[in-house]
Amino acid sequence: MLLIKMFFRYFCFSFTFNRRVKADVLSQLPAKRRELVVLDPSIIKKGSLGRHAKTMLTDKLSSKEKRSALFEYFHATGSVKLPAIEQYVLDIIECGHKFLLFAHHTDVLDSLDKLLSEKSLACI
């Protein structure tokens, strides 16, 4: 029976993501510090954002369509800023600083994960 429990524990914890509760890890984190980061504007290509903004300002859309357009705009802002975000993260890495990075858009998270993997840096 002990062998089965050990196998079960190994199998569960080796191949799954263990989510930790905020209350359990909050004491291990530094104090929250919100910081406005100014990205390099020359890297950001804003061309497609104008189209999304015009769509949201159209009076012919229903409230559901406007909400959908707003979410598309938020998604587009993440994609447009991606090269500048990557450059900022690379600058932090080159300085040797430790950092916590949170992102909302899956495209941004996937891109940063790929970037860190290419640099052979571990991330959670």
Tab-separated table of C-alpha atoms in Angstrom, residues 6-93:
chain	number	residue	atom	x	y	z
A	6	MET	CA	4.410	6.772	-3.195
A	7	PHE	CA	3.750	6.048	-6.868
A	8	PHE	CA	0.544	8.071	-6.791
A	9	ARG	CA	2.300	11.016	-5.130
A	10	TYR	CA	5.177	10.847	-7.636
A	11	PHE	CA	2.827	10.600	-10.595
A	12	CYS	CA	0.596	13.450	-9.441
A	13	PHE	CA	3.373	15.853	-8.569
A	14	SER	CA	5.693	15.046	-11.463
A	15	PHE	CA	3.310	15.585	-14.332
A	16	THR	CA	0.905	18.217	-13.109
A	17	PHE	CA	1.078	21.861	-12.231
A	18	ASN	CA	0.663	22.481	-8.534
A	19	ARG	CA	-1.198	25.673	-7.939
A	20	ARG	CA	-0.377	27.404	-4.708
A	21	VAL	CA	-2.889	29.572	-2.930
A	22	LYS	CA	-2.101	33.277	-2.643
A	23	ALA	CA	-2.441	33.196	1.144
A	24	ASP	CA	0.246	30.488	1.330
A	25	VAL	CA	2.859	32.356	-0.706
A	26	LEU	CA	2.090	35.983	0.106
A	27	SER	CA	4.521	36.029	3.012
A	28	GLN	CA	7.316	34.873	0.660
A	29	LEU	CA	6.811	37.716	-1.807
A	30	PRO	CA	8.118	41.254	-1.531
A	31	ALA	CA	5.673	44.061	-0.854
A	32	LYS	CA	3.543	44.976	-3.843
A	33	ARG	CA	5.038	47.795	-5.825
A	34	ARG	CA	3.226	49.166	-8.826
A	35	GLU	CA	5.566	50.693	-11.293
A	36	LEU	CA	4.879	52.484	-14.531
A	37	VAL	CA	7.266	51.180	-17.150
A	38	VAL	CA	7.928	53.387	-20.145
A	39	LEU	CA	8.575	51.213	-23.166
A	40	ASP	CA	10.597	52.296	-26.178
A	41	PRO	CA	7.992	53.975	-28.414
A	42	SER	CA	10.093	53.464	-31.539
A	43	ILE	CA	9.570	49.706	-31.254
A	44	ILE	CA	5.785	49.904	-30.869
A	45	LYS	CA	3.904	49.756	-34.167
A	46	LYS	CA	0.481	51.287	-33.559
A	47	GLY	CA	-0.921	50.901	-37.072
A	48	SER	CA	-3.600	48.299	-36.349
A	49	LEU	CA	-4.820	50.008	-33.170
A	50	GLY	CA	-6.492	52.808	-35.128
A	51	ARG	CA	-8.772	50.337	-36.876
A	52	HIS	CA	-9.834	48.841	-33.540
A	53	ALA	CA	-10.431	52.290	-32.042
A	54	LYS	CA	-12.624	53.308	-34.992
A	55	THR	CA	-14.638	50.109	-34.626
A	56	MET	CA	-15.341	50.863	-30.966
A	57	LEU	CA	-16.476	54.407	-31.742
A	58	THR	CA	-19.034	53.290	-34.324
A	59	ASP	CA	-22.571	54.097	-33.173
A	60	LYS	CA	-24.084	51.250	-35.174
A	61	LEU	CA	-22.760	48.549	-32.857
A	62	SER	CA	-24.853	46.920	-30.169
A	63	SER	CA	-23.522	46.891	-26.608
A	64	LYS	CA	-22.465	43.263	-27.044
A	65	GLU	CA	-20.562	44.119	-30.227
A	66	LYS	CA	-18.928	47.122	-28.544
A	67	ARG	CA	-17.803	44.912	-25.679
A	68	SER	CA	-16.377	42.420	-28.150
A	69	ALA	CA	-14.601	45.240	-30.002
A	70	LEU	CA	-13.154	46.473	-26.703
A	71	PHE	CA	-11.741	43.028	-25.911
A	72	GLU	CA	-10.251	42.838	-29.407
A	73	TYR	CA	-8.666	46.249	-28.811
A	74	PHE	CA	-7.158	45.098	-25.502
A	75	HIS	CA	-5.773	42.010	-27.240
A	76	ALA	CA	-4.325	44.138	-30.031
A	77	THR	CA	-2.611	46.470	-27.540
A	78	GLY	CA	-0.822	43.484	-26.006
A	79	SER	CA	0.328	42.255	-29.408
A	80	VAL	CA	1.480	45.698	-30.544
A	81	LYS	CA	3.554	46.257	-27.397
A	82	LEU	CA	5.112	42.786	-27.499
A	83	PRO	CA	8.468	43.699	-29.134
A	84	ALA	CA	8.963	46.559	-26.665
A	85	ILE	CA	8.033	44.309	-23.729
A	86	GLU	CA	10.528	41.693	-24.895
A	87	GLN	CA	13.253	44.337	-25.140
A	88	TYR	CA	12.449	45.577	-21.632
A	89	VAL	CA	12.625	42.049	-20.192
A	90	LEU	CA	15.945	41.435	-21.962
A	91	ASP	CA	17.307	44.654	-20.441
A	92	ILE	CA	16.298	43.482	-16.955
A	93	ILE	CA	17.916	40.097	-17.547
